[in-house]
Amino acid sequence: MSNLERQAVPSVCGGRGFVVAEPVRELLTARKVQLGESTRVRRLLPNLGRRMIGAWCFVDHYGPDDIADEPGMQVAPHPHFGLQTVSWLHEGEVLHRDSLGSLQTIRPRELGLMTSGRAISHSEESPKPHARFLHGAQLWVALPEGHRDTEPHFQHHADLPAVTAPGLTATVILGSLDGAASPGTTYTPIVGADLALARGTETRLPLDPDFEYAVLSMSGEAHVDGVPVLPGSMLYLGCGRTDLPLRADSDAGLMLLGGEPFEEELVMWWNFVGRSHEEIEQARKDWMEGTRFGEVHGYAGGRLPAPDLPPVVLKPRGRVR
């Protein structure tokens, strides 16, 4: 999925200056962003004061939207480099096309994982006809220095492992959780899991104390370590946890995101994750001139133009806690 903001501002992410080395409860409020004609998303990452969670560097939550009489998701071909995109649905379908020739319909609880490596472009759209409701999350994972120029590729996994306990099913999207490992390719120690909680459930989920974590609420009423987390909001949890208390007041859907703190400092702008302003500037030029990122065939429309790039990247002062 693309960042469609026409006034995109570069941001510096990564590094351990923003990592909290102990358990915390930091509730993040979403920023609403229009994505195409009929899809409005709630952007949780990057967030003011919280740029990354492990290698997770971008989180959008959207829906549930009634698109019965709407075109639904319509994201024209756009470029990526230096990251992986993770498509995750609770309702509806998304048709993925990319410059490698991939054509795949992604359905609820199926993993669509695109590794951009040095360069790729893709489009995303609601198929015709499509389901009435669209509800999901789009996430990016930053690639570390040693793998960010890897060959681009796309993976689709319809059958994912799950961890179960009374009232809880945890589907492992990326990485591993409590001994269950996703087939999706990863390049840093990371975890992403979809948590389905039945009403009245009280349980504890095992965690890795070396990871930092956050929980995104997708639906229902749930308390995470005693904090009510409403749909479309995310609770940052810091590091140092061996387990996580969960309680559901209704049937609830959550996403657990975590990973080893990302040491490298990144520059993220529009749909690119690089290491310098000059690298971002070159990628924008390559996209606008039609080189490097390839072509997406079959999408009914033109490519997405890049916004103007501000001339200077200002680096924020990191904070250590």
XYZ file of C-alpha atoms in Angstrom:
321
model
C 0.000 0.000 0.000
C 1.125 3.493 -0.742
C 1.492 6.558 1.379
C -0.710 8.842 -0.744
C -0.022 12.070 1.117
C 0.837 14.823 -1.353
C 2.749 16.776 1.302
C 4.895 13.872 2.463
C 7.554 14.919 4.958
C 10.792 12.948 5.436
C 11.221 11.416 8.870
C 14.197 9.826 10.577
C 13.412 6.415 12.067
C 15.323 3.650 13.776
C 18.270 3.829 16.103
C 17.950 2.925 19.762
C 17.435 6.488 20.985
C 13.646 6.089 20.976
C 13.520 2.553 22.369
C 12.132 2.135 25.876
C 14.165 -0.547 27.654
C 11.466 -1.407 30.213
C 7.761 -2.253 30.151
C 5.532 0.793 29.531
C 1.930 1.508 28.506
C 2.025 4.253 25.873
C -1.274 4.686 24.019
C -0.791 5.952 20.443
C -3.524 7.950 18.719
C -4.023 7.501 14.993
C -3.830 10.219 12.353
C -6.533 9.980 9.663
C -5.285 9.901 6.067
C -7.333 9.672 2.866
C -6.228 6.757 0.675
C -7.773 7.050 -2.770
C -11.408 7.933 -3.358
C -13.219 5.719 -0.863
C -10.700 4.452 1.686
C -9.688 6.409 4.776
C -7.006 4.956 7.008
C -5.872 5.460 10.576
C -2.095 5.851 10.586
C -0.408 4.590 13.771
C 3.214 4.513 12.593
C 5.202 6.622 12.138
C 3.723 8.519 15.081
C 4.817 11.620 16.946
C 7.471 10.352 19.341
C 7.206 6.723 18.239
C 8.742 5.949 14.855
C 9.307 2.179 14.881
C 8.551 -1.028 16.783
C 11.409 -3.401 16.058
C 11.680 -3.336 12.260
C 7.988 -2.375 11.871
C 8.069 1.185 10.497
C 4.578 1.835 9.070
C 1.109 0.792 10.272
C -2.234 1.742 8.717
C -5.581 0.410 9.977
C -8.661 0.774 7.756
C -12.322 -0.132 7.978
C -14.570 -1.821 8.448
C -15.890 0.188 5.494
C -19.140 -0.531 3.641
C -18.003 -0.481 -0.003
C -21.011 -2.246 -1.528
C -21.708 0.761 -3.763
C -18.129 2.075 -3.821
C -15.026 1.160 -5.831
C -13.267 0.242 -2.588
C -9.491 0.277 -2.469
C -7.952 1.804 -5.577
C -4.218 2.416 -5.183
C -2.496 3.064 -8.511
C 0.976 1.671 -9.335
C 3.618 3.166 -7.050
C 7.225 2.344 -6.089
C 8.952 0.921 -3.009
C 12.496 0.207 -1.973
C 14.216 -0.757 1.277
C 11.183 -2.433 2.876
C 8.661 -5.257 2.966
C 4.913 -4.664 2.733
C 2.538 -6.837 4.772
C -1.124 -6.991 3.718
C -3.517 -8.353 6.360
C -7.306 -8.518 6.082
C -10.165 -9.268 8.450
C -12.845 -8.660 5.792
C -12.886 -8.211 2.036
C -10.294 -8.875 -0.671
C -7.395 -6.963 -2.202
C -6.016 -7.689 -5.666
C -2.231 -7.290 -5.777
C -0.292 -6.674 -9.010
C 3.416 -5.894 -9.212
C 6.226 -5.218 -11.664
C 7.442 -8.820 -11.344
C 4.187 -9.993 -12.933
C 2.591 -11.195 -9.693
C -1.217 -11.269 -9.679
C -2.803 -12.403 -6.420
C -6.086 -11.889 -4.598
C -5.449 -11.628 -0.860
C -8.280 -12.755 1.412
C -8.907 -12.580 5.175
C -6.196 -14.151 7.364
C -3.908 -14.718 4.357
C -0.438 -13.191 4.228
C 0.510 -11.005 1.288
C 4.223 -10.247 1.714
C 6.114 -8.153 -0.838
C 9.850 -7.649 -0.397
C 10.857 -4.589 -2.401
C 14.598 -5.036 -2.003
C 16.329 -2.547 -4.284
C 13.173 -1.649 -6.270
C 9.641 -2.780 -7.098
C 6.310 -1.208 -7.976
C 2.789 -2.504 -7.371
C -0.898 -1.637 -7.293
C -3.695 -2.648 -4.943
C -7.407 -2.635 -5.659
C -10.691 -4.125 -4.585
C -11.619 -6.726 -7.212
C -14.814 -6.514 -9.263
C -17.170 -7.668 -7.914
C -16.080 -7.381 -4.293
C -17.379 -8.124 -0.811
C -19.503 -5.526 0.951
C -17.033 -4.766 3.757
C -13.310 -3.980 3.688
C -11.318 -4.148 6.919
C -7.621 -4.675 7.425
C -4.155 -3.376 8.120
C -1.209 -2.499 5.932
C 2.235 -2.610 7.477
C 5.845 -2.090 6.404
C 8.981 -3.764 7.716
C 12.314 -1.977 7.221
C 15.077 -4.039 5.633
C 18.478 -3.988 7.361
C 21.589 -2.813 5.505
C 22.737 -6.282 4.533
C 19.449 -7.157 2.788
C 17.969 -3.945 1.450
C 19.376 -4.546 -2.059
C 18.044 -8.093 -2.221
C 16.119 -9.329 -5.258
C 12.483 -8.159 -5.064
C 9.918 -10.929 -4.608
C 6.307 -11.550 -3.594
C 4.954 -14.280 -1.322
C 1.392 -15.381 -0.617
C 0.672 -17.749 2.272
C -2.920 -18.851 2.841
C -2.077 -21.413 5.540
C -0.407 -19.902 8.605
C 0.451 -21.529 11.954
C -1.454 -20.647 15.100
C -0.932 -20.711 18.853
C -4.072 -21.566 20.824
C -5.211 -21.274 24.419
C -8.709 -21.237 25.954
C -10.492 -18.294 24.279
C -7.420 -17.289 22.207
C -6.200 -18.051 18.694
C -2.937 -16.327 17.731
C -2.181 -16.632 14.006
C 1.529 -16.066 13.348
C 1.843 -13.654 10.418
C 5.616 -13.072 10.502
C 8.449 -14.398 12.651
C 7.709 -16.777 15.508
C 5.564 -16.850 18.639
C 5.594 -19.493 21.383
C 7.269 -22.040 19.096
C 5.102 -21.446 16.003
C 6.879 -19.903 12.987
C 5.407 -18.180 9.932
C 6.590 -19.292 6.464
C 7.005 -15.630 5.481
C 10.604 -14.537 4.826
C 12.085 -12.194 7.428
C 15.419 -10.392 7.679
C 15.459 -9.299 11.328
C 14.244 -10.900 14.593
C 10.554 -9.976 14.445
C 7.026 -11.100 15.221
C 3.598 -10.211 13.890
C 0.511 -12.094 15.070
C -3.256 -11.791 14.725
C -4.982 -12.363 18.066
C -8.618 -13.488 18.126
C -10.077 -13.331 21.642
C -13.458 -14.723 22.683
C -15.656 -12.674 25.004
C -14.744 -13.183 28.645
C -11.243 -14.480 27.920
C -8.446 -13.700 30.366
C -5.055 -15.042 29.392
C -1.337 -14.263 29.224
C 0.626 -14.385 25.981
C 4.335 -15.372 26.207
C 6.771 -12.731 24.927
C 10.511 -12.355 24.313
C 11.980 -9.852 26.823
C 14.587 -8.724 24.262
C 11.868 -7.494 21.886
C 9.923 -4.246 22.004
C 6.189 -4.656 21.411
C 2.944 -2.912 20.562
C -0.647 -4.077 20.177
C -3.003 -2.706 17.518
C -6.741 -3.064 18.182
C -8.685 -4.172 15.105
C -12.129 -4.759 16.640
C -14.052 -5.350 19.860
C -13.318 -4.426 23.459
C -10.073 -5.642 24.964
C -7.716 -4.686 27.783
C -3.983 -5.059 27.175
C -1.981 -5.148 30.421
C -4.966 -3.470 32.058
C -5.283 -0.690 29.459
C -8.466 -0.507 27.325
C -7.388 -0.384 23.686
C -10.141 0.734 21.298
C -10.308 -0.252 17.612
C -7.967 1.870 15.513
C -5.587 2.640 18.391
C -2.279 1.064 19.375
C -0.577 0.516 22.730
C 3.231 0.650 22.819
C 4.584 -1.734 25.454
C 8.362 -1.201 25.490
C 10.834 -4.032 26.187
C 11.547 -6.409 29.050
C 8.274 -8.362 29.084
C 8.091 -12.127 29.435
C 4.317 -12.243 28.969
C 1.349 -9.995 28.236
C -1.970 -10.013 30.155
C -5.019 -9.868 27.853
C -8.713 -9.582 28.719
C -11.662 -9.418 26.303
C -14.968 -7.793 27.272
C -16.393 -8.838 23.888
C -15.127 -10.870 20.965
C -12.028 -8.885 19.983
C -9.350 -8.789 17.309
C -5.826 -7.510 18.011
C -2.480 -7.492 16.209
C 0.726 -8.067 18.162
C 3.772 -6.380 16.607
C 7.265 -6.781 17.981
C 10.897 -7.264 17.268
C 14.461 -6.656 18.297
C 15.030 -2.869 18.410
C 16.248 -1.667 15.008
C 19.739 -0.218 15.403
C 20.200 1.548 12.058
C 18.971 5.081 11.509
C 16.658 5.348 8.499
C 15.231 8.113 6.365
C 11.632 7.347 5.405
C 9.771 9.441 2.825
C 6.666 8.676 0.791
C 7.058 4.979 -0.160
C 10.805 4.726 0.328
C 13.004 3.608 3.225
C 16.605 4.733 2.675
C 19.648 5.908 4.573
C 20.131 9.454 3.264
C 18.323 12.358 1.667
C 20.395 11.864 -1.485
C 19.304 8.240 -1.778
C 15.639 9.220 -1.423
C 16.093 12.004 -3.975
C 17.599 9.571 -6.502
C 14.771 7.065 -5.991
C 12.180 9.774 -6.626
C 13.981 10.758 -9.834
C 14.157 7.126 -10.960
C 10.406 6.696 -10.444
C 9.481 9.903 -12.234
C 11.755 9.051 -15.171
C 10.368 5.521 -15.466
C 13.553 3.623 -14.682
C 14.528 1.086 -11.997
C 11.072 0.222 -10.558
C 9.615 -1.591 -13.572
C 6.018 -1.525 -14.796
C 2.757 -2.864 -13.412
C 0.638 -4.348 -16.190
C -3.131 -4.762 -16.058
C -4.108 -1.888 -13.770
C -6.836 0.312 -15.328
C -5.161 3.681 -14.836
C -1.896 5.555 -14.739
C 0.983 5.484 -12.286
C 0.965 7.464 -9.061
C 3.214 10.543 -9.370
C 5.684 11.257 -6.578
C 5.053 14.338 -4.420
C 7.619 17.116 -4.215
C 10.544 16.285 -1.975
C 11.472 18.950 0.608
C 15.074 20.133 0.061
C 16.376 19.354 3.554
C 15.954 16.463 5.970
C 15.997 17.594 9.595
C 17.167 14.899 12.002
C 15.376 14.868 15.389
C 17.302 14.467 18.606
C 16.878 10.923 19.875
C 15.843 10.319 23.460
C 17.099 7.530 25.648
C 14.983 6.146 28.468
